């Protein structure tokens, strides 16, 4: 990046963060010549990310497909579509910020599980059981026990363990 004050071409990035709803990365730069600080925005293109399936096939990462998975896991759960939409956006922007161009389906699945874990415990177990294809029943039970031993998050899911 060219310094807008002295025209020097060398700078260092002092800070990077998401901007404009994660469609851009905002970088704070410092000119190595005069020390002037300026900000640049890098636009992100969602279609750049590809998902690599287990059989090696590739397809572009689609927000709708990701969202469908989240919606399915949260079927009949008290979770709003807005929460799931922002979860899908968050997953995509996390991958974008890491600058990854190809993501294995397992990685996407792991990220979906991570966000479902905080959104809804039932949806999390539901998704995890399908996704991981739990090899042993014991593993599944461990998962449930680890959820049960967690301190309650309050009034958000009061009906979970009484069902
Ligand atoms: Zn400069």
XYZ file of N, CA, C and O and ligand atoms in Angstrom:
653
model
N 0.840 -1.207 0.000
C 0.000 0.000 0.000
C 0.872 1.254 0.000
O 1.857 1.325 0.729
N 0.487 2.186 -0.812
C 1.261 3.430 -0.867
C 0.783 4.386 0.220
O -0.413 4.625 0.372
N 1.759 4.926 0.945
C 1.419 5.889 1.994
C 0.802 7.122 1.345
O 1.342 7.661 0.386
N -0.357 7.555 1.873
C -1.037 8.695 1.248
C -0.374 10.019 1.630
O -0.678 11.050 1.064
N 0.582 9.970 2.531
C 1.233 11.212 2.936
C 2.577 11.403 2.226
O 2.823 12.458 1.652
N 3.417 10.358 2.248
C 4.756 10.532 1.680
C 4.998 9.704 0.409
O 6.011 9.850 -0.250
N 4.056 8.824 0.075
C 4.197 8.056 -1.162
C 5.054 6.809 -1.037
O 5.219 6.064 -1.996
N 5.587 6.564 0.143
C 6.389 5.364 0.374
C 5.525 4.107 0.201
O 4.348 4.092 0.538
N 6.124 3.044 -0.340
C 5.340 1.837 -0.628
C 5.382 0.788 0.476
O 4.682 -0.202 0.413
N 6.235 0.993 1.468
C 6.339 -0.018 2.523
C 5.580 0.408 3.766
O 5.727 1.509 4.259
N 4.753 -0.542 4.246
C 4.027 -0.269 5.475
C 3.900 -1.543 6.274
O 4.201 -2.630 5.779
N 3.506 -1.399 7.511
C 3.190 -2.594 8.294
C 1.747 -2.497 8.776
O 1.232 -1.400 8.995
N 1.111 -3.691 8.907
C -0.263 -3.731 9.385
C -0.229 -3.738 10.910
O 0.411 -4.590 11.516
N -0.864 -2.768 11.504
C -0.856 -2.711 12.968
C -2.123 -3.299 13.587
O -2.146 -3.654 14.750
N -3.163 -3.435 12.775
C -4.412 -3.998 13.296
C -5.292 -4.456 12.138
O -5.338 -3.805 11.103
N -5.945 -5.627 12.294
C -6.887 -6.117 11.281
C -8.175 -6.501 11.968
O -8.157 -7.159 12.984
N -9.252 -6.086 11.399
C -10.526 -6.545 11.955
C -11.609 -6.538 10.898
O -11.465 -5.929 9.847
N -12.712 -7.225 11.219
C -13.833 -7.279 10.289
C -14.502 -5.910 10.233
O -14.514 -5.184 11.212
N -15.052 -5.611 9.084
C -15.798 -4.368 8.954
C -17.020 -4.603 8.098
O -17.107 -5.594 7.379
N -17.966 -3.682 8.166
C -19.166 -3.718 7.324
C -19.811 -5.106 7.317
O -19.972 -5.713 6.262
N -20.136 -5.604 8.466
C -20.804 -6.899 8.543
C -19.972 -8.015 7.975
O -20.478 -8.923 7.349
N -18.684 -7.929 8.176
C -17.738 -8.993 7.809
C -17.591 -9.194 6.299
O -17.076 -10.202 5.866
N -18.040 -8.226 5.512
C -17.827 -8.346 4.069
C -16.506 -7.708 3.660
O -16.100 -7.763 2.510
N -15.864 -7.098 4.615
C -14.561 -6.498 4.339
C -13.660 -6.659 5.552
O -14.138 -6.858 6.661
N -12.380 -6.605 5.306
C -11.437 -6.584 6.424
C -10.810 -5.200 6.466
O -10.313 -4.692 5.470
N -10.893 -4.616 7.638
C -10.346 -3.280 7.831
C -8.929 -3.453 8.376
O -8.720 -4.171 9.346
N -7.971 -2.844 7.718
C -6.598 -2.920 8.205
C -6.066 -1.534 8.519
O -6.180 -0.634 7.714
N -5.482 -1.437 9.685
C -4.830 -0.212 10.111
C -3.364 -0.381 9.748
O -2.719 -1.354 10.136
N -2.843 0.511 8.947
C -1.462 0.393 8.474
C -0.629 1.568 8.937
O -1.132 2.671 9.148
N 0.654 1.303 9.061
C 1.570 2.364 9.453
C 2.707 2.427 8.444
O 3.348 1.420 8.137
N 2.937 3.604 7.881
C 4.009 3.801 6.904
C 5.363 3.606 7.587
O 5.604 4.131 8.667
N 6.214 2.802 6.947
C 7.518 2.522 7.545
C 8.489 3.687 7.342
O 9.532 3.761 7.977
N 8.117 4.615 6.482
C 8.976 5.769 6.236
C 8.647 6.922 7.183
O 9.506 7.382 7.934
N 7.399 7.365 7.168
C 7.055 8.552 7.959
C 6.218 8.238 9.195
O 5.967 9.113 10.010
N 5.772 7.002 9.308
C 5.009 6.632 10.494
C 3.541 7.017 10.442
O 2.800 6.824 11.396
N 3.106 7.550 9.305
C 1.714 7.951 9.166
C 0.813 6.722 9.190
O 1.116 5.701 8.584
N -0.295 6.832 9.899
C -1.224 5.702 9.995
C -2.447 5.935 9.122
O -3.029 7.021 9.143
N -2.828 4.917 8.366
C -4.014 5.017 7.529
C -4.757 3.679 7.515
O -4.235 2.661 7.974
N -5.961 3.704 6.978
C -6.830 2.522 7.020
C -7.177 2.064 5.610
O -7.444 2.884 4.747
N -7.124 0.755 5.399
C -7.550 0.210 4.119
C -8.643 -0.826 4.358
O -8.728 -1.420 5.433
N -9.460 -1.010 3.349
C -10.512 -2.027 3.419
C -10.302 -3.032 2.304
O -10.114 -2.654 1.153
N -10.313 -4.292 2.672
C -10.214 -5.337 1.658
C -11.564 -6.016 1.517
O -12.087 -6.575 2.469
N -12.115 -5.955 0.332
C -13.409 -6.581 0.093
C -13.232 -8.097 -0.027
O -12.268 -8.575 -0.597
N -14.194 -8.799 0.505
C -14.127 -10.257 0.463
C -15.137 -10.803 -0.538
O -16.222 -10.269 -0.682
N -14.774 -11.838 -1.188
C -15.700 -12.468 -2.123
C -16.046 -13.860 -1.636
O -15.215 -14.734 -1.553
N -17.304 -14.001 -1.328
C -17.758 -15.259 -0.732
C -17.563 -16.467 -1.654
O -17.302 -17.545 -1.202
N -17.727 -16.242 -2.937
C -17.673 -17.375 -3.864
C -16.272 -17.979 -3.967
O -16.090 -19.018 -4.574
N -15.295 -17.299 -3.367
C -13.920 -17.787 -3.443
C -13.655 -19.044 -2.626
O -12.666 -19.712 -2.836
N -14.530 -19.333 -1.676
C -14.286 -20.474 -0.794
C -14.919 -21.733 -1.365
O -16.081 -21.723 -1.773
N -14.146 -22.796 -1.385
C -14.673 -24.071 -1.850
C -14.678 -25.099 -0.737
O -13.775 -25.138 0.082
N -15.706 -25.911 -0.756
C -15.801 -27.001 0.201
C -15.319 -28.274 -0.489
O -15.730 -28.573 -1.615
N -14.415 -28.976 0.174
C -13.910 -30.230 -0.370
C -14.574 -31.385 0.367
O -14.452 -31.513 1.582
N -15.323 -32.165 -0.391
C -16.035 -33.296 0.217
C -15.089 -34.473 0.457
O -13.973 -34.488 -0.036
N -15.607 -35.428 1.211
C -14.808 -36.617 1.532
C -14.321 -37.340 0.279
O -13.242 -37.912 0.263
N -15.146 -37.327 -0.770
C -14.750 -38.022 -2.005
C -13.865 -37.155 -2.909
O -13.558 -37.532 -4.023
N -13.481 -35.977 -2.403
C -12.577 -35.118 -3.155
C -13.266 -34.111 -4.048
O -12.617 -33.223 -4.599
N -14.592 -34.223 -4.183
C -15.329 -33.273 -5.021
C -15.364 -31.894 -4.362
O -15.371 -31.784 -3.140
N -15.328 -30.884 -5.198
C -15.363 -29.520 -4.682
C -16.640 -28.806 -5.098
O -17.115 -28.979 -6.207
N -17.126 -27.968 -4.201
C -18.224 -27.090 -4.584
C -18.068 -25.789 -3.812
O -17.438 -25.763 -2.751
N -18.603 -24.699 -4.366
C -18.416 -23.434 -3.667
C -19.271 -23.397 -2.402
O -20.364 -23.975 -2.346
N -18.732 -22.740 -1.410
C -19.413 -22.649 -0.120
C -20.629 -21.749 -0.272
O -20.513 -20.582 -0.619
N -21.795 -22.324 -0.009
C -23.028 -21.562 -0.152
C -23.637 -21.278 1.212
O -23.866 -22.180 2.004
N -23.909 -19.994 1.417
C -24.487 -19.569 2.679
C -25.819 -20.283 2.924
O -26.103 -20.712 4.033
N -26.634 -20.406 1.864
C -27.935 -21.051 2.003
C -27.840 -22.493 2.482
O -28.626 -22.951 3.296
N -26.850 -23.193 1.952
C -26.672 -24.584 2.315
C -26.264 -24.712 3.785
O -26.745 -25.585 4.521
N -25.384 -23.815 4.175
C -24.934 -23.769 5.564
C -26.108 -23.462 6.492
O -26.308 -24.095 7.527
N -26.894 -22.478 6.050
C -28.061 -22.074 6.830
C -29.084 -23.209 6.934
O -29.652 -23.435 7.998
N -29.291 -23.930 5.844
C -30.207 -25.076 5.849
C -29.828 -26.092 6.921
O -30.685 -26.625 7.622
N -28.540 -26.366 7.012
C -28.039 -27.306 8.010
C -28.342 -26.843 9.422
O -28.760 -27.624 10.281
N -28.131 -25.549 9.652
C -28.401 -24.967 10.968
C -29.894 -25.005 11.280
O -30.301 -25.351 12.386
N -30.710 -24.658 10.276
C -32.168 -24.651 10.464
C -32.676 -26.062 10.779
O -33.482 -26.267 11.678
N -32.153 -27.031 10.052
C -32.568 -28.422 10.253
C -32.232 -28.890 11.670
O -33.042 -29.531 12.330
N -31.035 -28.551 12.119
C -30.611 -28.942 13.478
C -31.481 -28.286 14.540
O -31.691 -28.845 15.610
N -31.976 -27.090 14.233
C -32.754 -26.338 15.224
C -34.263 -26.479 15.031
O -35.047 -25.715 15.584
N -34.672 -27.474 14.236
C -36.089 -27.712 13.993
C -36.847 -27.867 15.308
O -36.429 -28.602 16.197
N -37.959 -27.150 15.414
C -38.815 -27.168 16.609
C -38.099 -26.723 17.879
O -38.511 -27.069 18.995
N -37.028 -26.003 17.731
C -36.331 -25.446 18.888
C -36.605 -23.940 18.925
O -36.824 -23.326 17.881
N -36.573 -23.374 20.124
C -36.870 -21.927 20.210
C -35.683 -21.058 19.774
O -35.107 -20.317 20.556
N -35.332 -21.175 18.510
C -34.199 -20.408 17.983
C -34.685 -19.607 16.772
O -35.302 -20.172 15.870
N -34.429 -18.320 16.771
C -34.909 -17.502 15.662
C -34.006 -17.628 14.441
O -32.818 -17.936 14.564
N -34.587 -17.382 13.271
C -33.848 -17.474 12.024
C -32.709 -16.428 11.995
O -31.646 -16.675 11.436
N -32.951 -15.296 12.657
C -31.914 -14.249 12.688
C -30.651 -14.757 13.368
O -29.542 -14.469 12.928
N -30.838 -15.506 14.451
C -29.691 -16.060 15.178
C -28.913 -17.016 14.271
O -27.682 -16.985 14.214
N -29.657 -17.833 13.527
C -29.012 -18.814 12.653
C -28.344 -18.137 11.459
O -27.266 -18.545 11.024
N -28.975 -17.097 10.955
C -28.374 -16.353 9.844
C -27.052 -15.723 10.264
O -26.061 -15.783 9.536
N -27.045 -15.137 11.443
C -25.784 -14.513 11.857
C -24.730 -15.562 12.199
O -23.533 -15.328 12.015
N -25.183 -16.750 12.647
C -24.235 -17.844 12.889
C -23.586 -18.277 11.575
O -22.365 -18.478 11.500
N -24.417 -18.390 10.517
C -23.888 -18.777 9.199
C -22.896 -17.729 8.698
O -21.809 -18.059 8.201
N -23.264 -16.459 8.853
C -22.366 -15.374 8.426
C -21.049 -15.410 9.187
O -19.986 -15.181 8.622
N -21.161 -15.689 10.474
C -19.967 -15.729 11.316
C -19.017 -16.853 10.876
O -17.816 -16.648 10.788
N -19.589 -18.007 10.590
C -18.783 -19.153 10.147
C -18.056 -18.798 8.847
O -16.847 -19.004 8.717
N -18.794 -18.205 7.920
C -18.190 -17.843 6.634
C -17.111 -16.781 6.814
O -16.018 -16.908 6.263
N -17.394 -15.779 7.610
C -16.398 -14.717 7.731
C -15.153 -15.172 8.493
O -14.048 -14.726 8.209
N -15.341 -16.107 9.430
C -14.166 -16.674 10.122
C -13.219 -17.340 9.129
O -12.009 -17.164 9.187
N -13.817 -18.102 8.213
C -13.013 -18.797 7.206
C -12.353 -17.780 6.279
O -11.181 -17.901 5.937
N -13.117 -16.754 5.904
C -12.584 -15.714 5.017
C -11.401 -14.991 5.645
O -10.399 -14.722 4.987
N -11.533 -14.681 6.920
C -10.488 -13.922 7.593
C -9.203 -14.749 7.690
O -8.103 -14.209 7.607
N -9.374 -16.062 7.819
C -8.189 -16.912 7.840
C -7.566 -17.046 6.453
O -6.475 -17.594 6.299
N -8.275 -16.561 5.447
C -7.743 -16.574 4.089
C -7.703 -17.946 3.449
O -6.950 -18.187 2.511
N -8.552 -18.859 3.951
C -8.579 -20.211 3.412
C -9.438 -20.236 2.151
O -10.506 -19.636 2.107
N -8.964 -20.918 1.139
C -9.709 -21.006 -0.123
C -10.449 -22.326 -0.266
O -11.441 -22.426 -0.968
N -9.922 -23.363 0.383
C -10.553 -24.682 0.322
C -10.721 -25.224 1.734
O -9.767 -25.265 2.496
N -11.928 -25.624 2.031
C -12.221 -26.118 3.378
C -12.814 -27.516 3.295
O -13.777 -27.734 2.568
N -12.251 -28.474 4.032
C -12.872 -29.808 4.054
C -14.248 -29.741 4.726
O -14.448 -28.917 5.623
N -15.184 -30.585 4.300
C -16.515 -30.586 4.908
C -16.441 -30.800 6.423
O -17.241 -30.248 7.155
N -15.434 -31.584 6.861
C -15.306 -31.830 8.301
C -15.083 -30.528 9.070
O -15.582 -30.354 10.178
N -14.306 -29.628 8.475
C -14.027 -28.347 9.130
C -15.292 -27.510 9.246
O -15.558 -26.914 10.291
N -16.086 -27.502 8.171
C -17.355 -26.777 8.208
C -18.237 -27.371 9.304
O -18.807 -26.649 10.113
N -18.297 -28.700 9.338
C -19.110 -29.379 10.341
C -18.680 -29.028 11.755
O -19.513 -28.778 12.623
N -17.368 -28.980 11.965
C -16.843 -28.664 13.295
C -17.226 -27.233 13.692
O -17.558 -26.963 14.846
N -17.194 -26.340 12.728
C -17.559 -24.951 13.018
C -19.045 -24.793 13.286
O -19.464 -24.006 14.122
N -19.845 -25.548 12.547
C -21.290 -25.524 12.789
C -21.578 -26.033 14.206
O -22.340 -25.435 14.955
N -20.891 -27.113 14.583
C -21.088 -27.658 15.931
C -20.710 -26.632 16.995
O -21.400 -26.471 17.987
N -19.607 -25.947 16.753
C -19.137 -24.947 17.702
C -20.184 -23.852 17.911
O -20.442 -23.443 19.035
N -20.804 -23.406 16.822
C -21.781 -22.336 17.036
C -23.097 -22.865 17.588
O -23.724 -22.199 18.402
N -23.481 -24.094 17.195
C -24.715 -24.659 17.761
C -24.583 -24.890 19.264
O -25.543 -24.769 20.010
N -23.388 -25.198 19.682
C -23.122 -25.453 21.100
C -23.551 -24.251 21.954
O -24.059 -24.417 23.054
N -23.322 -23.054 21.430
C -23.708 -21.870 22.201
C -25.141 -21.429 21.913
O -25.731 -20.717 22.703
N -25.690 -21.861 20.777
C -27.044 -21.437 20.407
C -28.097 -22.286 21.108
O -29.015 -21.776 21.738
N -27.962 -23.614 20.986
C -28.981 -24.498 21.544
C -28.395 -25.885 21.789
O -27.969 -26.556 20.859
N -28.393 -26.334 23.044
C -27.762 -27.628 23.362
C -28.407 -28.826 22.670
O -27.716 -29.768 22.292
N -29.727 -28.781 22.503
C -30.410 -29.903 21.848
C -30.021 -29.969 20.374
O -29.688 -31.038 19.844
N -30.022 -28.816 19.732
C -29.629 -28.756 18.324
C -28.186 -29.218 18.157
O -27.840 -29.898 17.191
N -27.368 -28.869 19.132
C -25.955 -29.265 19.083
C -25.804 -30.784 19.090
O -25.122 -31.352 18.244
N -26.457 -31.433 20.025
C -26.351 -32.892 20.128
C -26.942 -33.556 18.882
O -26.385 -34.503 18.334
N -28.067 -32.990 18.441
C -28.728 -33.495 17.245
C -27.770 -33.453 16.049
O -27.578 -34.428 15.337
N -27.169 -32.315 15.864
C -26.254 -32.145 14.735
C -25.009 -33.012 14.884
O -24.572 -33.678 13.949
N -24.477 -32.993 16.102
C -23.255 -33.756 16.367
C -23.463 -35.241 16.129
O -22.598 -35.922 15.571
N -24.633 -35.740 16.523
C -24.886 -37.180 16.396
C -24.947 -37.594 14.934
O -24.479 -38.656 14.563
N -25.506 -36.708 14.116
C -25.575 -37.002 12.695
C -24.209 -36.774 12.060
O -23.699 -37.610 11.330
N -23.635 -35.632 12.390
C -22.412 -35.244 11.714
C -21.243 -36.167 12.013
O -20.552 -36.633 11.144
N -21.045 -36.389 13.243
C -19.878 -37.204 13.619
C -20.094 -38.685 13.407
O -19.157 -39.472 13.452
N -21.354 -39.046 13.212
C -21.712 -40.452 13.064
C -21.053 -41.258 14.180
O -20.256 -42.156 13.942
N -21.389 -40.824 15.359
C -20.788 -41.397 16.558
C -20.513 -42.888 16.427
O -21.424 -43.685 16.205
N -19.276 -43.232 16.547
C -18.881 -44.618 16.325
C -19.311 -45.515 17.469
O -19.664 -46.659 17.281
N -19.271 -44.955 18.637
C -19.689 -45.764 19.782
C -20.757 -45.023 20.555
O -20.734 -43.815 20.653
N -21.652 -45.801 21.132
C -22.711 -45.201 21.918
C -22.114 -44.424 23.093
O -22.579 -43.356 23.458
N -21.026 -44.945 23.634
C -20.374 -44.300 24.769
C -19.977 -42.869 24.490
O -20.117 -41.988 25.345
N -19.514 -42.660 23.297
C -19.099 -41.325 22.906
C -20.274 -40.355 22.947
O -20.148 -39.218 23.371
N -21.412 -40.851 22.485
C -22.614 -40.041 22.453
C -23.064 -39.700 23.871
O -23.422 -38.565 24.175
N -22.993 -40.712 24.738
C -23.388 -40.487 26.128
C -22.461 -39.464 26.801
O -22.911 -38.572 27.498
N -21.171 -39.593 26.518
C -20.215 -38.624 27.065
C -20.563 -37.207 26.664
O -20.468 -36.271 27.455
N -20.948 -37.067 25.429
C -21.316 -35.754 24.908
C -22.480 -35.174 25.695
O -22.463 -34.025 26.100
N -23.488 -36.015 25.929
C -24.668 -35.564 26.659
C -24.307 -35.245 28.108
O -24.717 -34.233 28.659
N -23.468 -36.115 28.700
C -23.074 -35.866 30.087
C -22.297 -34.565 30.228
O -22.457 -33.843 31.194
N -21.458 -34.278 29.242
C -20.692 -33.043 29.337
C -21.603 -31.831 29.210
O -21.336 -30.781 29.773
N -22.696 -31.990 28.500
C -23.670 -30.894 28.419
C -24.409 -30.739 29.736
O -24.636 -29.640 30.207
N -24.764 -31.878 30.343
C -25.518 -31.852 31.591
C -24.702 -31.268 32.742
O -25.242 -30.628 33.629
N -23.397 -31.508 32.697
C -22.570 -31.039 33.811
C -22.238 -29.558 33.699
O -21.699 -28.959 34.609
N -22.579 -28.985 32.571
C -22.327 -27.556 32.408
C -23.278 -26.733 33.246
O -24.446 -27.094 33.380
N -22.802 -25.621 33.766
C -23.723 -24.767 34.520
C -24.823 -24.227 33.604
O -24.583 -23.968 32.433
N -26.016 -24.099 34.148
C -27.143 -23.621 33.351
C -26.884 -22.217 32.840
O -26.328 -21.371 33.535
N -27.295 -21.977 31.605
C -27.095 -20.650 31.040
C -28.272 -19.739 31.350
O -28.385 -18.663 30.797
N -29.153 -20.192 32.226
C -30.235 -19.320 32.653
C -31.542 -19.632 31.970
O -31.831 -20.782 31.639
N -32.308 -18.606 31.717
C -33.697 -18.791 31.301
C -33.860 -19.130 29.822
O -34.952 -19.368 29.367
N -32.772 -19.126 29.085
C -32.911 -19.275 27.640
C -33.398 -20.671 27.236
O -34.189 -20.800 26.336
N -32.920 -21.689 27.924
C -33.360 -23.035 27.577
C -33.847 -23.751 28.824
O -33.310 -24.765 29.215
N -34.875 -23.202 29.453
C -35.315 -23.769 30.736
C -35.906 -25.155 30.588
O -35.995 -25.909 31.544
N -36.327 -25.516 29.371
C -37.062 -26.766 29.186
C -36.174 -27.926 28.742
O -36.630 -29.014 28.512
N -34.896 -27.674 28.600
C -34.039 -28.662 27.961
C -34.005 -30.013 28.677
O -34.346 -31.041 28.103
N -33.638 -30.018 29.952
C -33.438 -31.301 30.619
C -34.701 -31.856 31.269
O -34.688 -32.942 31.808
N -35.779 -31.102 31.193
C -37.001 -31.598 31.787
C -37.893 -32.275 30.747
O -38.949 -32.762 31.061
N -37.412 -32.306 29.518
C -38.256 -32.886 28.467
C -38.273 -34.396 28.541
O -37.261 -34.972 28.861
Zn 4.657 7.787 4.754
